Amino acid sequence: MKKGMTRRELMATTVATAAALALGVRPAFAADTLKVGFISPRTGPLGSFGETDGYVLELVRKAIGDGIEIGGKKYAVEILDQDTQSDPSRAGQLAKDLINNQGIDIMLAVSTPETINPVADACEAAGVPCLSTVMPWEAWYFGRGAQPGAPSPFKWSYHFGFGVGEFHKTYVSQWKLIATNKKVGVMYPNDADGNAIRANLAPLLQKDGFTIIDPGAYETGTTDFSSQIALFKQEGVEIINTFPIPPDFATFWRQAAQQGLHRQVKIIQVAKTGLFPSGVEALGSLGVNLGSAAYWHKAFPYKSSIAGVSGPELADGYEASSGKQWTQQLGATLSLFDAGFDALKKATDPKSKDAIVKSIATLNTVTIAGKVDFTSGPVPNVSAGPIIGTQWVKAADGSKFPLDYVVTENATDPNVPVAAKLLPYNG
């Protein structure tokens, strides 16, 4: 597996590329090899998103074996995977290296704006097809400069997955399951996710009769949430919704418990963190009955088109291989390879970047995470996808792991079976 580059290596390759381009020299790449770039955060504060990537990459590489046949021709496939270390600047540098020095044919990027947006921007500037998933599409589309109602400014980058509309449907569906005073304390950070959610989700929730108590955007890395906690206690909020990175949520929720806020909360709904078992387990008893949402769950009734595995097979295989509990990122990352390879196979010429991007633009397929359809909006370059209501509960006696991740509602994809009733946080 190709390891992430050091800072010195990045600088060296950048200088070498600049010199070559100045002389009019471009690297030569094999005509019969398809090069797929894959960028994700495998270490750093966002590392939990990339924890399962090694297993997914192993599955995909095994599935493609010595190559794939497209249009009657056999192509070898090389997947060049890189770790951003949760650094947006590094993400952009890695993308430029894969484009300029490795000669990739298509870029795949996954998990959070800190990873995806700089990669997509680099691909857009260089004319390289880019496909991504796992961040609100509004933060991807509008966060990169698109304007509502205006033509898309993007030709080379495409994104699929959940958006504010899906969060809205899921949260209203989930929050109706428990009687509350409908006062929602929101903790939206000052980043692409938080700003998109504040601007788009909060007004929709207000229209549904929820009172939004917003102490204002906080900075990532904040260590003292006392003022927010005091406001939530004063206003009597019974629902909390937040979109933090994992370390920030752990800090906030531990302080909330110390200051007694957790005793009045009936629903704590966490996005961006609270997604993975390791982070929830680290909270101890404070993580039990935490509400979450899943962009993939092993209960999703779909199969991977590239690896041929079902949801339970993917989850069980990962647990057997790693000894760790399955996470929703398994299916999300695999769905990116499903969609990416389907686009390559449907391209009139998989070595032509124009042909690949045209194939992505008309892609209408089913991945292990559900449907991806770029022909139907909601805006150009975007295919909206489901996110379903979930909860972390104590696992049954004899379980291999302390917590179970259960589906509690399915408004955005009724094909996913509901398995459990939502429990109040203080039940």
GROMACS .gro file of C-alpha atoms in nm:
model
  427
    1MET     CA    1   0.000   0.000   0.000
    2LYS     CA    2   0.135   0.339  -0.094
    3LYS     CA    3   0.209   0.546   0.215
    4GLY     CA    4   0.146   0.917   0.261
    5MET     CA    5   0.423   1.152   0.152
    6THR     CA    6   0.642   1.345   0.387
    7ARG     CA    7   0.651   1.725   0.367
    8ARG     CA    8   1.000   1.708   0.213
    9GLU     CA    9   0.882   1.462  -0.053
   10LEU     CA   10   0.584   1.680  -0.135
   11MET     CA   11   0.805   1.984  -0.180
   12ALA     CA   12   1.049   1.790  -0.394
   13THR     CA   13   0.783   1.654  -0.627
   14THR     CA   14   0.618   1.994  -0.656
   15VAL     CA   15   0.947   2.157  -0.756
   16ALA     CA   16   1.025   1.877  -1.000
   17THR     CA   17   0.684   1.905  -1.162
   18ALA     CA   18   0.710   2.282  -1.195
   19ALA     CA   19   1.049   2.250  -1.361
   20ALA     CA   20   0.925   1.987  -1.603
   21LEU     CA   21   0.620   2.190  -1.700
   22ALA     CA   22   0.834   2.500  -1.748
   23LEU     CA   23   1.035   2.305  -2.006
   24GLY     CA   24   0.720   2.182  -2.174
   25VAL     CA   25   0.778   1.827  -2.052
   26ARG     CA   26   0.494   1.616  -1.916
   27PRO     CA   27   0.536   1.272  -1.758
   28ALA     CA   28   0.451   0.975  -1.981
   29PHE     CA   29   0.203   0.723  -1.843
   30ALA     CA   30   0.109   0.371  -1.956
   31ALA     CA   31  -0.180   0.366  -2.203
   32ASP     CA   32  -0.318   0.036  -2.077
   33THR     CA   33  -0.313   0.115  -1.705
   34LEU     CA   34  -0.595   0.301  -1.532
   35LYS     CA   35  -0.473   0.504  -1.237
   36VAL     CA   36  -0.727   0.580  -0.965
   37GLY     CA   37  -0.637   0.834  -0.699
   38PHE     CA   38  -0.797   0.791  -0.358
   39ILE     CA   39  -0.762   1.051  -0.084
   40SER     CA   40  -0.902   1.022   0.268
   41PRO     CA   41  -0.820   1.118   0.629
   42ARG     CA   42  -0.669   0.808   0.791
   43THR     CA   43  -0.486   0.981   1.076
   44GLY     CA   44  -0.532   1.301   1.277
   45PRO     CA   45  -0.855   1.437   1.431
   46LEU     CA   46  -1.064   1.298   1.142
   47GLY     CA   47  -0.884   0.963   1.140
   48SER     CA   48  -1.191   0.768   1.249
   49PHE     CA   49  -1.336   0.833   0.904
   50GLY     CA   50  -1.044   0.648   0.746
   51GLU     CA   51  -1.008   0.369   0.997
   52THR     CA   52  -1.171   0.110   0.768
   53ASP     CA   53  -1.009   0.227   0.444
   54GLY     CA   54  -0.736  -0.036   0.448
   55TYR     CA   55  -0.992  -0.316   0.454
   56VAL     CA   56  -1.203  -0.160   0.177
   57LEU     CA   57  -0.896  -0.105  -0.041
   58GLU     CA   58  -0.797  -0.468   0.010
   59LEU     CA   59  -1.144  -0.581  -0.101
   60VAL     CA   60  -1.141  -0.361  -0.409
   61ARG     CA   61  -0.789  -0.455  -0.513
   62LYS     CA   62  -0.878  -0.823  -0.477
   63ALA     CA   63  -1.196  -0.775  -0.680
   64ILE     CA   64  -1.020  -0.607  -0.974
   65GLY     CA   65  -0.738  -0.862  -0.965
   66ASP     CA   66  -0.512  -0.827  -1.266
   67GLY     CA   67  -0.739  -0.573  -1.432
   68ILE     CA   68  -1.083  -0.496  -1.573
   69GLU     CA   69  -1.228  -0.524  -1.923
   70ILE     CA   70  -1.385  -0.214  -2.076
   71GLY     CA   71  -1.513  -0.201  -2.432
   72GLY     CA   72  -1.347  -0.531  -2.513
   73LYS     CA   73  -1.006  -0.415  -2.391
   74LYS     CA   74  -0.824  -0.524  -2.077
   75TYR     CA   75  -0.683  -0.254  -1.850
   76ALA     CA   76  -0.457  -0.295  -1.550
   77VAL     CA   77  -0.571  -0.085  -1.254
   78GLU     CA   78  -0.353   0.093  -1.000
   79ILE     CA   79  -0.515   0.253  -0.695
   80LEU     CA   80  -0.295   0.524  -0.542
   81ASP     CA   81  -0.422   0.591  -0.191
   82GLN     CA   82  -0.310   0.882   0.024
   83ASP     CA   83  -0.372   1.001   0.380
   84THR     CA   84  -0.444   1.371   0.435
   85GLN     CA   85  -0.358   1.343   0.805
   86SER     CA   86  -0.675   1.555   0.848
   87ASP     CA   87  -0.497   1.858   0.698
   88PRO     CA   88  -0.683   2.048   0.420
   89SER     CA   89  -0.360   2.196   0.282
   90ARG     CA   90  -0.203   1.853   0.263
   91ALA     CA   91  -0.515   1.722   0.089
   92GLY     CA   92  -0.472   1.976  -0.187
   93GLN     CA   93  -0.098   1.903  -0.218
   94LEU     CA   94  -0.158   1.529  -0.239
   95ALA     CA   95  -0.419   1.584  -0.509
   96LYS     CA   96  -0.176   1.792  -0.716
   97ASP     CA   97   0.092   1.525  -0.681
   98LEU     CA   98  -0.144   1.250  -0.796
   99ILE     CA   99  -0.253   1.465  -1.090
  100ASN     CA  100   0.083   1.603  -1.203
  101ASN     CA  101   0.331   1.331  -1.107
  102GLN     CA  102   0.128   1.011  -1.100
  103GLY     CA  103  -0.098   1.081  -1.399
  104ILE     CA  104  -0.423   0.959  -1.246
  105ASP     CA  105  -0.726   0.913  -1.472
  106ILE     CA  106  -0.987   0.970  -1.201
  107MET     CA  107  -0.981   1.098  -0.843
  108LEU     CA  108  -1.192   0.958  -0.560
  109ALA     CA  109  -1.216   1.159  -0.237
  110VAL     CA  110  -1.405   1.077   0.078
  111SER     CA  111  -1.508   1.220   0.414
  112THR     CA  112  -1.558   1.579   0.531
  113PRO     CA  113  -1.503   1.918   0.361
  114GLU     CA  114  -1.151   1.933   0.502
  115THR     CA  115  -1.061   1.646   0.270
  116ILE     CA  116  -1.299   1.669  -0.023
  117ASN     CA  117  -1.315   2.040  -0.108
  118PRO     CA  118  -0.942   2.104  -0.158
  119VAL     CA  119  -0.912   1.783  -0.360
  120ALA     CA  120  -1.212   1.872  -0.576
  121ASP     CA  121  -1.075   2.222  -0.630
  122ALA     CA  122  -0.738   2.085  -0.741
  123CYS     CA  123  -0.909   1.848  -0.986
  124GLU     CA  124  -1.132   2.124  -1.118
  125ALA     CA  125  -0.829   2.345  -1.185
  126ALA     CA  126  -0.637   2.065  -1.356
  127GLY     CA  127  -0.920   1.914  -1.561
  128VAL     CA  128  -0.927   1.577  -1.386
  129PRO     CA  129  -1.254   1.392  -1.311
  130CYS     CA  130  -1.327   1.383  -0.937
  131LEU     CA  131  -1.597   1.190  -0.755
  132SER     CA  132  -1.660   1.226  -0.382
  133THR     CA  133  -1.895   1.138  -0.098
  134VAL     CA  134  -1.953   1.183   0.279
  135MET     CA  135  -2.015   1.550   0.347
  136PRO     CA  136  -2.333   1.759   0.309
  137TRP     CA  137  -2.361   1.836  -0.059
  138GLU     CA  138  -2.447   2.201   0.016
  139ALA     CA  139  -2.109   2.245   0.185
  140TRP     CA  140  -1.948   2.091  -0.125
  141TYR     CA  141  -2.149   2.284  -0.387
  142PHE     CA  142  -2.216   2.625  -0.233
  143GLY     CA  143  -1.910   2.605  -0.009
  144ARG     CA  144  -1.692   2.600  -0.321
  145GLY     CA  145  -1.853   2.903  -0.484
  146ALA     CA  146  -2.166   2.784  -0.666
  147GLN     CA  147  -2.464   3.020  -0.643
  148PRO     CA  148  -2.830   2.921  -0.596
  149GLY     CA  149  -3.016   2.923  -0.927
  150ALA     CA  150  -2.700   2.990  -1.130
  151PRO     CA  151  -2.533   2.744  -1.369
  152SER     CA  152  -2.283   2.510  -1.207
  153PRO     CA  153  -1.926   2.646  -1.211
  154PHE     CA  154  -1.792   2.290  -1.201
  155LYS     CA  155  -1.709   2.070  -1.498
  156TRP     CA  156  -1.480   1.806  -1.348
  157SER     CA  157  -1.601   1.746  -0.992
  158TYR     CA  158  -1.911   1.553  -0.882
  159HIS     CA  159  -2.044   1.461  -0.540
  160PHE     CA  160  -2.306   1.218  -0.411
  161GLY     CA  161  -2.471   1.166  -0.075
  162PHE     CA  162  -2.679   1.333   0.193
  163GLY     CA  163  -2.768   1.698   0.217
  164VAL     CA  164  -2.960   1.932   0.444
  165GLY     CA  165  -3.290   1.803   0.304
  166GLU     CA  166  -3.208   1.451   0.415
  167PHE     CA  167  -3.096   1.567   0.759
  168HIS     CA  168  -3.420   1.763   0.792
  169LYS     CA  169  -3.639   1.464   0.704
  170THR     CA  170  -3.442   1.235   0.932
  171TYR     CA  171  -3.432   1.467   1.231
  172VAL     CA  172  -3.801   1.553   1.219
  173SER     CA  173  -3.884   1.183   1.180
  174GLN     CA  174  -3.649   1.089   1.465
  175TRP     CA  175  -3.744   1.367   1.706
  176LYS     CA  176  -4.115   1.294   1.675
  177LEU     CA  177  -4.052   0.954   1.832
  178ILE     CA  178  -4.007   1.106   2.180
  179ALA     CA  179  -4.219   1.377   2.346
  180THR     CA  180  -4.014   1.694   2.407
  181ASN     CA  181  -4.069   2.069   2.443
  182LYS     CA  182  -3.921   2.098   2.089
  183LYS     CA  183  -3.645   2.332   2.209
  184VAL     CA  184  -3.328   2.247   2.018
  185GLY     CA  185  -2.987   2.365   2.134
  186VAL     CA  186  -2.759   2.371   1.832
  187MET     CA  187  -2.379   2.356   1.832
  188TYR     CA  188  -2.271   2.438   1.478
  189PRO     CA  189  -1.897   2.504   1.428
  190ASN     CA  190  -1.745   2.778   1.220
  191ASP     CA  191  -1.652   2.553   0.929
  192ALA     CA  192  -1.800   2.448   0.594
  193ASP     CA  193  -2.031   2.188   0.752
  194GLY     CA  194  -2.147   2.409   1.037
  195ASN     CA  195  -2.210   2.715   0.823
  196ALA     CA  196  -2.407   2.518   0.562
  197ILE     CA  197  -2.618   2.350   0.831
  198ARG     CA  198  -2.686   2.677   1.016
  199ALA     CA  199  -2.795   2.853   0.697
  200ASN     CA  200  -3.009   2.573   0.557
  201LEU     CA  201  -3.119   2.325   0.825
  202ALA     CA  202  -3.211   2.553   1.116
  203PRO     CA  203  -3.479   2.746   0.917
  204LEU     CA  204  -3.641   2.419   0.805
  205LEU     CA  205  -3.657   2.292   1.163
  206GLN     CA  206  -3.814   2.620   1.274
  207LYS     CA  207  -4.086   2.580   1.012
  208ASP     CA  208  -4.164   2.242   1.167
  209GLY     CA  209  -4.225   2.404   1.505
  210PHE     CA  210  -3.887   2.353   1.669
  211THR     CA  211  -3.738   2.644   1.863
  212ILE     CA  212  -3.370   2.685   1.775
  213ILE     CA  213  -3.142   2.800   2.056
  214ASP     CA  214  -2.816   2.898   1.884
  215PRO     CA  215  -2.526   3.037   2.091
  216GLY     CA  216  -2.337   3.114   1.768
  217ALA     CA  217  -2.060   2.946   1.576
  218TYR     CA  218  -1.770   2.811   1.779
  219GLU     CA  219  -1.415   2.756   1.659
  220THR     CA  220  -1.280   2.405   1.606
  221GLY     CA  221  -1.055   2.315   1.898
  222THR     CA  222  -1.256   2.509   2.156
  223THR     CA  223  -1.179   2.381   2.505
  224ASP     CA  224  -1.443   2.562   2.712
  225PHE     CA  225  -1.813   2.532   2.626
  226SER     CA  226  -1.943   2.674   2.954
  227SER     CA  227  -2.127   2.966   2.793
  228GLN     CA  228  -2.313   2.739   2.549
  229ILE     CA  229  -2.400   2.495   2.825
  230ALA     CA  230  -2.528   2.774   3.049
  231LEU     CA  231  -2.754   2.905   2.770
  232PHE     CA  232  -2.896   2.558   2.699
  233LYS     CA  233  -2.970   2.505   3.068
  234GLN     CA  234  -3.130   2.847   3.099
  235GLU     CA  235  -3.353   2.789   2.794
  236GLY     CA  236  -3.450   2.439   2.905
  237VAL     CA  237  -3.348   2.267   2.581
  238GLU     CA  238  -3.446   1.901   2.559
  239ILE     CA  239  -3.287   1.830   2.220
  240ILE     CA  240  -2.926   1.900   2.126
  241ASN     CA  241  -2.798   1.886   1.770
  242THR     CA  242  -2.434   1.932   1.679
  243PHE     CA  243  -2.191   1.881   1.388
  244PRO     CA  244  -1.846   1.879   1.555
  245ILE     CA  245  -1.524   1.695   1.492
  246PRO     CA  246  -1.483   1.408   1.743
  247PRO     CA  247  -1.247   1.575   1.994
  248ASP     CA  248  -1.472   1.882   2.022
  249PHE     CA  249  -1.782   1.678   2.093
  250ALA     CA  250  -1.607   1.476   2.362
  251THR     CA  251  -1.499   1.800   2.530
  252PHE     CA  252  -1.846   1.955   2.506
  253TRP     CA  253  -2.042   1.654   2.626
  254ARG     CA  254  -1.813   1.579   2.920
  255GLN     CA  255  -1.842   1.942   3.031
  256ALA     CA  256  -2.220   1.925   2.979
  257ALA     CA  257  -2.232   1.627   3.215
  258GLN     CA  258  -2.014   1.801   3.472
  259GLN     CA  259  -2.245   2.102   3.464
  260GLY     CA  260  -2.567   1.900   3.474
  261LEU     CA  261  -2.700   1.974   3.124
  262HIS     CA  262  -2.723   1.609   3.028
  263ARG     CA  263  -2.994   1.548   3.290
  264GLN     CA  264  -3.250   1.764   3.107
  265VAL     CA  265  -3.171   1.637   2.756
  266LYS     CA  266  -3.409   1.381   2.606
  267ILE     CA  267  -3.243   1.358   2.263
  268ILE     CA  268  -2.879   1.426   2.180
  269GLN     CA  269  -2.841   1.407   1.802
  270VAL     CA  270  -2.481   1.417   1.684
  271ALA     CA  271  -2.350   1.434   1.328
  272LYS     CA  272  -1.994   1.418   1.192
  273THR     CA  273  -1.895   1.258   1.521
  274GLY     CA  274  -2.094   0.999   1.711
  275LEU     CA  275  -2.072   0.805   1.387
  276PHE     CA  276  -1.819   0.544   1.490
  277PRO     CA  277  -1.805   0.299   1.781
  278SER     CA  278  -1.457   0.396   1.901
  279GLY     CA  279  -1.557   0.758   1.961
  280VAL     CA  280  -1.881   0.669   2.137
  281GLU     CA  281  -1.719   0.404   2.355
  282ALA     CA  282  -1.459   0.660   2.465
  283LEU     CA  283  -1.741   0.856   2.629
  284GLY     CA  284  -1.824   0.565   2.859
  285SER     CA  285  -2.176   0.583   3.002
  286LEU     CA  286  -2.222   0.928   2.844
  287GLY     CA  287  -2.227   0.761   2.501
  288VAL     CA  288  -2.516   0.525   2.573
  289ASN     CA  289  -2.840   0.628   2.394
  290LEU     CA  290  -2.660   0.888   2.187
  291GLY     CA  291  -2.862   0.965   1.874
  292SER     CA  292  -2.680   0.953   1.542
  293ALA     CA  293  -2.749   0.921   1.172
  294ALA     CA  294  -2.607   0.676   0.920
  295TYR     CA  295  -2.515   0.738   0.559
  296TRP     CA  296  -2.460   0.363   0.550
  297HIS     CA  297  -2.563   0.079   0.781
  298LYS     CA  298  -2.513  -0.292   0.742
  299ALA     CA  299  -2.892  -0.317   0.720
  300PHE     CA  300  -2.891  -0.134   0.385
  301PRO     CA  301  -3.033  -0.392   0.140
  302TYR     CA  302  -2.784  -0.332  -0.142
  303LYS     CA  303  -2.475  -0.507  -0.278
  304SER     CA  304  -2.141  -0.367  -0.388
  305SER     CA  305  -2.111  -0.371  -0.765
  306ILE     CA  306  -1.730  -0.385  -0.756
  307ALA     CA  307  -1.672  -0.624  -0.462
  308GLY     CA  308  -1.997  -0.825  -0.479
  309VAL     CA  309  -2.058  -0.818  -0.102
  310SER     CA  310  -2.377  -0.738   0.088
  311GLY     CA  311  -2.397  -0.514   0.393
  312PRO     CA  312  -2.378  -0.796   0.648
  313GLU     CA  313  -2.096  -0.962   0.454
  314LEU     CA  314  -1.898  -0.637   0.449
  315ALA     CA  315  -1.950  -0.572   0.821
  316ASP     CA  316  -1.884  -0.931   0.929
  317GLY     CA  317  -1.576  -0.954   0.708
  318TYR     CA  318  -1.430  -0.639   0.859
  319GLU     CA  319  -1.493  -0.757   1.215
  320ALA     CA  320  -1.335  -1.096   1.144
  321SER     CA  321  -1.034  -0.934   0.979
  322SER     CA  322  -0.972  -0.650   1.224
  323GLY     CA  323  -1.126  -0.765   1.551
  324LYS     CA  324  -1.298  -0.425   1.565
  325GLN     CA  325  -1.664  -0.336   1.538
  326TRP     CA  326  -1.795  -0.248   1.192
  327THR     CA  327  -1.851   0.120   1.109
  328GLN     CA  328  -2.076   0.301   0.864
  329GLN     CA  329  -1.771   0.427   0.677
  330LEU     CA  330  -1.716   0.078   0.535
  331GLY     CA  331  -2.015   0.102   0.304
  332ALA     CA  332  -1.966   0.469   0.227
  333THR     CA  333  -1.608   0.424   0.109
  334LEU     CA  334  -1.694   0.110  -0.086
  335SER     CA  335  -1.985   0.293  -0.253
  336LEU     CA  336  -1.735   0.548  -0.385
  337PHE     CA  337  -1.541   0.271  -0.557
  338ASP     CA  338  -1.868   0.119  -0.683
  339ALA     CA  339  -1.965   0.447  -0.846
  340GLY     CA  340  -1.615   0.534  -0.965
  341PHE     CA  341  -1.551   0.203  -1.137
  342ASP     CA  342  -1.898   0.203  -1.287
  343ALA     CA  343  -1.821   0.543  -1.440
  344LEU     CA  344  -1.493   0.408  -1.581
  345LYS     CA  345  -1.664   0.102  -1.728
  346LYS     CA  346  -1.936   0.312  -1.893
  347ALA     CA  347  -1.693   0.566  -2.040
  348THR     CA  348  -1.645   0.549  -2.415
  349ASP     CA  349  -1.270   0.569  -2.349
  350PRO     CA  350  -1.152   0.521  -1.989
  351LYS     CA  351  -0.819   0.686  -2.075
  352SER     CA  352  -0.996   1.004  -2.187
  353LYS     CA  353  -1.073   1.247  -1.906
  354ASP     CA  354  -1.347   1.407  -2.116
  355ALA     CA  355  -1.510   1.066  -2.167
  356ILE     CA  356  -1.486   0.981  -1.796
  357VAL     CA  357  -1.644   1.306  -1.680
  358LYS     CA  358  -1.925   1.264  -1.934
  359SER     CA  359  -1.982   0.916  -1.795
  360ILE     CA  360  -2.000   1.052  -1.439
  361ALA     CA  361  -2.242   1.326  -1.545
  362THR     CA  362  -2.487   1.065  -1.677
  363LEU     CA  363  -2.421   0.802  -1.410
  364ASN     CA  364  -2.732   0.628  -1.278
  365THR     CA  365  -2.633   0.325  -1.075
  366VAL     CA  366  -2.685   0.141  -0.746
  367THR     CA  367  -2.399   0.108  -0.498
  368ILE     CA  368  -2.381  -0.072  -0.164
  369ALA     CA  369  -2.504   0.255  -0.009
  370GLY     CA  370  -2.797   0.295  -0.249
  371LYS     CA  371  -2.873   0.485  -0.567
  372VAL     CA  372  -2.637   0.735  -0.729
  373ASP     CA  373  -2.805   0.936  -1.005
  374PHE     CA  374  -2.645   1.248  -1.148
  375THR     CA  375  -2.924   1.297  -1.402
  376SER     CA  376  -3.187   1.416  -1.154
  377GLY     CA  377  -3.035   1.690  -0.937
  378PRO     CA  378  -3.109   1.849  -0.688
  379VAL     CA  379  -2.845   2.074  -0.848
  380PRO     CA  380  -2.592   2.002  -1.124
  381ASN     CA  381  -2.295   1.783  -1.028
  382VAL     CA  382  -2.480   1.643  -0.724
  383SER     CA  383  -2.672   1.324  -0.651
  384ALA     CA  384  -2.854   1.336  -0.317
  385GLY     CA  385  -2.848   1.026  -0.098
  386PRO     CA  386  -3.004   0.895   0.223
  387ILE     CA  387  -2.912   0.941   0.583
  388ILE     CA  388  -3.115   0.744   0.837
  389GLY     CA  389  -3.185   0.784   1.207
  390THR     CA  390  -2.984   0.562   1.440
  391GLN     CA  391  -2.892   0.525   1.806
  392TRP     CA  392  -2.611   0.377   2.015
  393VAL     CA  393  -2.757   0.143   2.278
  394LYS     CA  394  -2.615  -0.108   2.524
  395ALA     CA  395  -2.545  -0.434   2.347
  396ALA     CA  396  -2.712  -0.754   2.456
  397ASP     CA  397  -2.535  -0.979   2.703
  398GLY     CA  398  -2.276  -1.192   2.533
  399SER     CA  399  -2.211  -0.945   2.252
  400LYS     CA  400  -1.853  -0.903   2.132
  401PHE     CA  401  -1.882  -0.525   2.165
  402PRO     CA  402  -2.028  -0.301   2.439
  403LEU     CA  403  -2.260  -0.100   2.212
  404ASP     CA  404  -2.502  -0.182   1.934
  405TYR     CA  405  -2.583   0.059   1.650
  406VAL     CA  406  -2.952   0.033   1.569
  407VAL     CA  407  -3.178   0.184   1.301
  408THR     CA  408  -3.464   0.385   1.455
  409GLU     CA  409  -3.620   0.553   1.149
  410ASN     CA  410  -3.593   0.537   0.768
  411ALA     CA  411  -3.766   0.844   0.618
  412THR     CA  412  -3.499   0.899   0.352
  413ASP     CA  413  -3.481   0.533   0.241
  414PRO     CA  414  -3.782   0.316   0.332
  415ASN     CA  415  -3.595   0.013   0.194
  416VAL     CA  416  -3.380   0.014   0.508
  417PRO     CA  417  -3.560  -0.181   0.786
  418VAL     CA  418  -3.622  -0.011   1.121
  419ALA     CA  419  -3.498  -0.241   1.396
  420ALA     CA  420  -3.547  -0.055   1.724
  421LYS     CA  421  -3.748   0.211   1.903
  422LEU     CA  422  -3.566   0.536   1.983
  423LEU     CA  423  -3.488   0.554   2.355
  424PRO     CA  424  -3.473   0.885   2.545
  425TYR     CA  425  -3.120   0.983   2.643
  426ASN     CA  426  -3.226   0.981   3.007
  427GLY     CA  427  -3.458   0.685   2.996
   0.00000   0.00000   0.00000
